[in-house]
mmCIF file of N, CA and C in Angstrom:
data_model
loop_
_atom_site.group_PDB
_atom_site.id
_atom_site.type_symbol
_atom_site.label_atom_id
_atom_site.label_comp_id
_atom_site.label_asym_id
_atom_site.label_seq_id
_atom_site.Cartn_x
_atom_site.Cartn_y
_atom_site.Cartn_z
ATOM 1 N N UNK A 1 89.150 96.633 109.409
ATOM 2 C CA UNK A 1 90.073 96.060 108.469
ATOM 3 C C UNK A 1 90.784 97.193 107.714
ATOM 4 N N UNK A 2 92.094 97.222 107.778
ATOM 5 C CA UNK A 2 92.866 98.238 107.077
ATOM 6 C C UNK A 2 93.544 97.631 105.864
ATOM 7 N N UNK A 3 92.888 97.731 104.723
ATOM 8 C CA UNK A 3 93.461 97.249 103.464
ATOM 9 C C UNK A 3 94.242 98.396 102.846
ATOM 10 N N UNK A 4 95.468 98.101 102.440
ATOM 11 C CA UNK A 4 96.322 99.082 101.777
ATOM 12 C C UNK A 4 96.355 98.742 100.294
ATOM 13 N N UNK A 5 96.118 99.732 99.442
ATOM 14 C CA UNK A 5 96.178 99.558 97.999
ATOM 15 C C UNK A 5 97.358 100.369 97.495
ATOM 16 N N UNK A 6 98.240 99.718 96.730
ATOM 17 C CA UNK A 6 99.470 100.381 96.303
ATOM 18 C C UNK A 6 100.066 99.676 95.108
ATOM 19 N N UNK A 7 101.037 100.321 94.470
ATOM 20 C CA UNK A 7 101.814 99.667 93.419
ATOM 21 C C UNK A 7 102.788 98.696 94.060
ATOM 22 N N UNK A 8 102.929 97.529 93.453
ATOM 23 C CA UNK A 8 103.900 96.546 93.939
ATOM 24 C C UNK A 8 105.281 96.923 93.421
ATOM 25 N N UNK A 9 106.275 96.821 94.303
ATOM 26 C CA UNK A 9 107.655 97.057 93.872
ATOM 27 C C UNK A 9 108.660 96.213 94.636
ATOM 28 N N UNK A 10 108.231 95.578 95.728
ATOM 29 C CA UNK A 10 109.144 94.773 96.529
ATOM 30 C C UNK A 10 109.125 93.318 96.062
ATOM 31 N N UNK A 11 110.275 92.654 96.162
ATOM 32 C CA UNK A 11 110.378 91.260 95.732
ATOM 33 C C UNK A 11 109.359 90.370 96.455
ATOM 34 N N UNK A 12 109.152 90.590 97.748
ATOM 35 C CA UNK A 12 108.192 89.787 98.497
ATOM 36 C C UNK A 12 106.773 89.989 97.952
ATOM 37 N N UNK A 13 106.449 91.193 97.520
ATOM 38 C CA UNK A 13 105.135 91.441 96.926
ATOM 39 C C UNK A 13 104.987 90.672 95.615
ATOM 40 N N UNK A 14 106.026 90.687 94.791
ATOM 41 C CA UNK A 14 105.969 89.947 93.527
ATOM 42 C C UNK A 14 105.849 88.446 93.785
ATOM 43 N N UNK A 15 106.560 87.949 94.773
ATOM 44 C CA UNK A 15 106.473 86.535 95.119
ATOM 45 C C UNK A 15 105.037 86.168 95.497
ATOM 46 N N UNK A 16 104.396 87.019 96.264
ATOM 47 C CA UNK A 16 103.002 86.763 96.651
ATOM 48 C C UNK A 16 102.059 86.867 95.450
ATOM 49 N N UNK A 17 102.347 87.784 94.531
ATOM 50 C CA UNK A 17 101.549 87.900 93.302
ATOM 51 C C UNK A 17 101.646 86.608 92.506
ATOM 52 N N UNK A 18 102.860 86.056 92.363
ATOM 53 C CA UNK A 18 103.048 84.819 91.602
ATOM 54 C C UNK A 18 102.312 83.659 92.265
ATOM 55 N N UNK A 19 102.295 83.637 93.594
ATOM 56 C CA UNK A 19 101.555 82.595 94.317
ATOM 57 C C UNK A 19 100.047 82.755 94.125
ATOM 58 N N UNK A 20 99.568 83.993 94.151
ATOM 59 C CA UNK A 20 98.149 84.257 93.932
ATOM 60 C C UNK A 20 97.752 83.869 92.507
ATOM 61 N N UNK A 21 98.592 84.197 91.524
ATOM 62 C CA UNK A 21 98.331 83.782 90.144
ATOM 63 C C UNK A 21 98.240 82.270 90.037
ATOM 64 N N UNK A 22 99.151 81.563 90.710
ATOM 65 C CA UNK A 22 99.154 80.105 90.681
ATOM 66 C C UNK A 22 97.860 79.559 91.263
ATOM 67 N N UNK A 23 97.496 80.062 92.433
ATOM 68 C CA UNK A 23 96.271 79.586 93.076
ATOM 69 C C UNK A 23 95.054 79.803 92.187
ATOM 70 N N UNK A 24 95.032 80.928 91.486
ATOM 71 C CA UNK A 24 93.884 81.259 90.645
ATOM 72 C C UNK A 24 93.896 80.504 89.321
ATOM 73 N N UNK A 25 95.019 80.567 88.586
ATOM 74 C CA UNK A 25 95.040 80.092 87.198
ATOM 75 C C UNK A 25 95.592 78.683 87.016
ATOM 76 N N UNK A 26 96.042 78.043 88.100
ATOM 77 C CA UNK A 26 96.453 76.638 88.032
ATOM 78 C C UNK A 26 95.499 75.788 88.864
ATOM 79 N N UNK A 27 95.253 76.214 90.095
ATOM 80 C CA UNK A 27 94.445 75.402 90.992
ATOM 81 C C UNK A 27 92.940 75.636 90.829
ATOM 82 N N UNK A 28 92.512 76.890 90.723
ATOM 83 C CA UNK A 28 91.073 77.168 90.627
ATOM 84 C C UNK A 28 90.565 77.079 89.194
ATOM 85 N N UNK A 29 91.256 77.739 88.286
ATOM 86 C CA UNK A 29 90.886 77.744 86.866
ATOM 87 C C UNK A 29 92.053 77.080 86.133
ATOM 88 N N UNK A 30 91.980 75.802 85.850
ATOM 89 C CA UNK A 30 93.156 75.093 85.334
ATOM 90 C C UNK A 30 93.547 75.508 83.904
ATOM 91 N N UNK A 31 94.150 76.681 83.804
ATOM 92 C CA UNK A 31 94.604 77.183 82.501
ATOM 93 C C UNK A 31 96.092 76.944 82.276
ATOM 94 N N UNK A 32 96.834 76.633 83.334
ATOM 95 C CA UNK A 32 98.286 76.472 83.236
ATOM 96 C C UNK A 32 98.712 75.197 83.959
ATOM 97 N N UNK A 33 99.927 74.759 83.665
ATOM 98 C CA UNK A 33 100.468 73.517 84.206
ATOM 99 C C UNK A 33 100.862 73.651 85.677
ATOM 100 N N UNK A 34 100.717 72.570 86.407
ATOM 101 C CA UNK A 34 101.191 72.484 87.785
ATOM 102 C C UNK A 34 102.710 72.550 87.780
ATOM 103 N N UNK A 35 103.295 73.241 88.767
ATOM 104 C CA UNK A 35 104.749 73.251 88.902
ATOM 105 C C UNK A 35 105.120 73.153 90.376
ATOM 106 N N UNK A 36 106.336 72.712 90.628
ATOM 107 C CA UNK A 36 106.786 72.481 92.006
ATOM 108 C C UNK A 36 106.898 73.762 92.815
ATOM 109 N N UNK A 37 107.181 74.887 92.151
ATOM 110 C CA UNK A 37 107.342 76.161 92.850
ATOM 111 C C UNK A 37 106.019 76.738 93.326
ATOM 112 N N UNK A 38 104.911 76.250 92.757
ATOM 113 C CA UNK A 38 103.575 76.789 93.049
ATOM 114 C C UNK A 38 103.548 78.299 92.840
ATOM 115 N N UNK A 39 104.155 78.696 91.707
ATOM 116 C CA UNK A 39 104.203 80.108 91.329
ATOM 117 C C UNK A 39 103.923 80.210 89.837
ATOM 118 N N UNK A 40 103.180 81.231 89.458
ATOM 119 C CA UNK A 40 102.888 81.481 88.050
ATOM 120 C C UNK A 40 103.237 82.930 87.744
ATOM 121 N N UNK A 41 104.232 83.092 86.894
ATOM 122 C CA UNK A 41 104.670 84.428 86.487
ATOM 123 C C UNK A 41 104.017 84.743 85.150
ATOM 124 N N UNK A 42 103.291 85.831 85.101
ATOM 125 C CA UNK A 42 102.621 86.253 83.874
ATOM 126 C C UNK A 42 103.651 86.440 82.766
ATOM 127 N N UNK A 43 103.303 86.006 81.559
ATOM 128 C CA UNK A 43 104.272 86.113 80.457
ATOM 129 C C UNK A 43 104.586 87.560 80.092
ATOM 130 N N UNK A 44 103.765 88.490 80.520
ATOM 131 C CA UNK A 44 104.006 89.911 80.270
ATOM 132 C C UNK A 44 104.565 90.616 81.503
ATOM 133 N N UNK A 45 105.031 89.841 82.470
ATOM 134 C CA UNK A 45 105.468 90.380 83.759
ATOM 135 C C UNK A 45 106.411 91.578 83.625
ATOM 136 N N UNK A 46 107.361 91.508 82.727
ATOM 137 C CA UNK A 46 108.347 92.594 82.612
ATOM 138 C C UNK A 46 107.738 93.917 82.171
ATOM 139 N N UNK A 47 106.559 93.883 81.578
ATOM 140 C CA UNK A 47 105.878 95.115 81.154
ATOM 141 C C UNK A 47 104.724 95.501 82.075
ATOM 142 N N UNK A 48 104.361 94.613 82.991
ATOM 143 C CA UNK A 48 103.206 94.852 83.855
ATOM 144 C C UNK A 48 103.530 95.816 84.992
ATOM 145 N N UNK A 49 102.525 96.554 85.382
ATOM 146 C CA UNK A 49 102.502 97.303 86.640
ATOM 147 C C UNK A 49 101.389 96.661 87.457
ATOM 148 N N UNK A 50 101.687 96.309 88.694
ATOM 149 C CA UNK A 50 100.726 95.622 89.544
ATOM 150 C C UNK A 50 100.210 96.555 90.629
ATOM 151 N N UNK A 51 98.900 96.611 90.743
ATOM 152 C CA UNK A 51 98.258 97.311 91.848
ATOM 153 C C UNK A 51 97.759 96.216 92.781
ATOM 154 N N UNK A 52 98.235 96.260 94.026
ATOM 155 C CA UNK A 52 97.925 95.188 94.959
ATOM 156 C C UNK A 52 97.113 95.708 96.142
ATOM 157 N N UNK A 53 96.362 94.798 96.736
ATOM 158 C CA UNK A 53 95.661 95.060 97.987
ATOM 159 C C UNK A 53 96.343 94.222 99.058
ATOM 160 N N UNK A 54 96.813 94.898 100.113
ATOM 161 C CA UNK A 54 97.510 94.231 101.215
ATOM 162 C C UNK A 54 96.649 94.281 102.467
ATOM 163 N N UNK A 55 96.579 93.146 103.148
ATOM 164 C CA UNK A 55 95.918 93.066 104.435
ATOM 165 C C UNK A 55 96.909 92.435 105.398
ATOM 166 N N UNK A 56 97.352 93.206 106.369
ATOM 167 C CA UNK A 56 98.364 92.748 107.334
ATOM 168 C C UNK A 56 99.615 92.231 106.624
ATOM 169 N N UNK A 57 100.018 92.917 105.543
ATOM 170 C CA UNK A 57 101.234 92.561 104.824
ATOM 171 C C UNK A 57 101.094 91.444 103.814
ATOM 172 N N UNK A 58 99.896 90.894 103.669
ATOM 173 C CA UNK A 58 99.660 89.797 102.723
ATOM 174 C C UNK A 58 98.890 90.308 101.512
ATOM 175 N N UNK A 59 99.333 89.932 100.317
ATOM 176 C CA UNK A 59 98.631 90.297 99.091
ATOM 177 C C UNK A 59 97.340 89.484 99.043
ATOM 178 N N UNK A 60 96.207 90.189 99.090
ATOM 179 C CA UNK A 60 94.904 89.534 99.067
ATOM 180 C C UNK A 60 94.145 89.818 97.776
ATOM 181 N N UNK A 61 94.712 90.675 96.937
ATOM 182 C CA UNK A 61 94.101 90.973 95.648
ATOM 183 C C UNK A 61 95.064 91.757 94.799
ATOM 184 N N UNK A 62 94.865 91.682 93.492
ATOM 185 C CA UNK A 62 95.733 92.457 92.604
ATOM 186 C C UNK A 62 95.099 92.573 91.228
ATOM 187 N N UNK A 63 95.500 93.630 90.548
ATOM 188 C CA UNK A 63 95.233 93.775 89.120
ATOM 189 C C UNK A 63 96.545 94.189 88.492
ATOM 190 N N UNK A 64 96.679 93.928 87.208
ATOM 191 C CA UNK A 64 97.893 94.398 86.538
ATOM 192 C C UNK A 64 97.504 95.221 85.326
ATOM 193 N N UNK A 65 98.378 96.146 85.001
ATOM 194 C CA UNK A 65 98.180 97.063 83.881
ATOM 195 C C UNK A 65 99.363 96.887 82.943
ATOM 196 N N UNK A 66 99.057 96.803 81.663
ATOM 197 C CA UNK A 66 100.095 96.659 80.647
ATOM 198 C C UNK A 66 99.602 97.369 79.391
ATOM 199 N N UNK A 67 100.351 98.331 78.914
ATOM 200 C CA UNK A 67 99.919 99.059 77.717
ATOM 201 C C UNK A 67 100.769 98.729 76.492
ATOM 202 N N UNK A 68 101.493 97.611 76.538
ATOM 203 C CA UNK A 68 102.357 97.202 75.427
ATOM 204 C C UNK A 68 101.732 96.028 74.686
ATOM 205 N N UNK A 69 101.633 96.164 73.376
ATOM 206 C CA UNK A 69 101.120 95.075 72.552
ATOM 207 C C UNK A 69 102.216 94.067 72.304
ATOM 208 N N UNK A 70 101.862 92.807 72.054
ATOM 209 C CA UNK A 70 100.504 92.269 71.942
ATOM 210 C C UNK A 70 99.915 91.997 73.320
ATOM 211 N N UNK A 71 98.595 92.109 73.404
ATOM 212 C CA UNK A 71 97.886 91.815 74.638
ATOM 213 C C UNK A 71 97.468 90.346 74.612
ATOM 214 N N UNK A 72 97.331 89.728 75.765
ATOM 215 C CA UNK A 72 97.002 88.297 75.824
ATOM 216 C C UNK A 72 95.668 88.000 75.140
ATOM 217 N N UNK A 73 94.704 88.886 75.246
ATOM 218 C CA UNK A 73 93.410 88.666 74.628
ATOM 219 C C UNK A 73 93.500 88.617 73.106
ATOM 220 N N UNK A 74 94.428 89.359 72.533
ATOM 221 C CA UNK A 74 94.565 89.379 71.066
ATOM 222 C C UNK A 74 94.862 88.002 70.504
ATOM 223 N N UNK A 75 95.648 87.214 71.207
ATOM 224 C CA UNK A 75 95.980 85.878 70.710
ATOM 225 C C UNK A 75 94.790 84.933 70.767
ATOM 226 N N UNK A 76 93.791 85.252 71.586
ATOM 227 C CA UNK A 76 92.627 84.370 71.725
ATOM 228 C C UNK A 76 91.530 84.674 70.719
ATOM 229 N N UNK A 77 91.550 85.836 70.092
ATOM 230 C CA UNK A 77 90.461 86.201 69.178
ATOM 231 C C UNK A 77 90.901 86.169 67.709
ATOM 232 N N UNK A 78 92.108 85.783 67.450
ATOM 233 C CA UNK A 78 92.566 85.731 66.052
ATOM 234 C C UNK A 78 92.162 84.452 65.376
#
């Protein structure tokens, strides 16, 4: 298995990230509303850097990094 780990920068990679977010945070962990696009764009997307894992061109995992406040966790602990 040749998994490639890299920074996301292509539109197709972002589209797959949004689909993965939807599957995780709408379908598996119901934290967000269902939508017809079956895509979930992180509210901090414009500040995020995404590190993705690709297997045969498909995003199979990702983490995002954001060093700009406010952080999402801050709103949950106030």
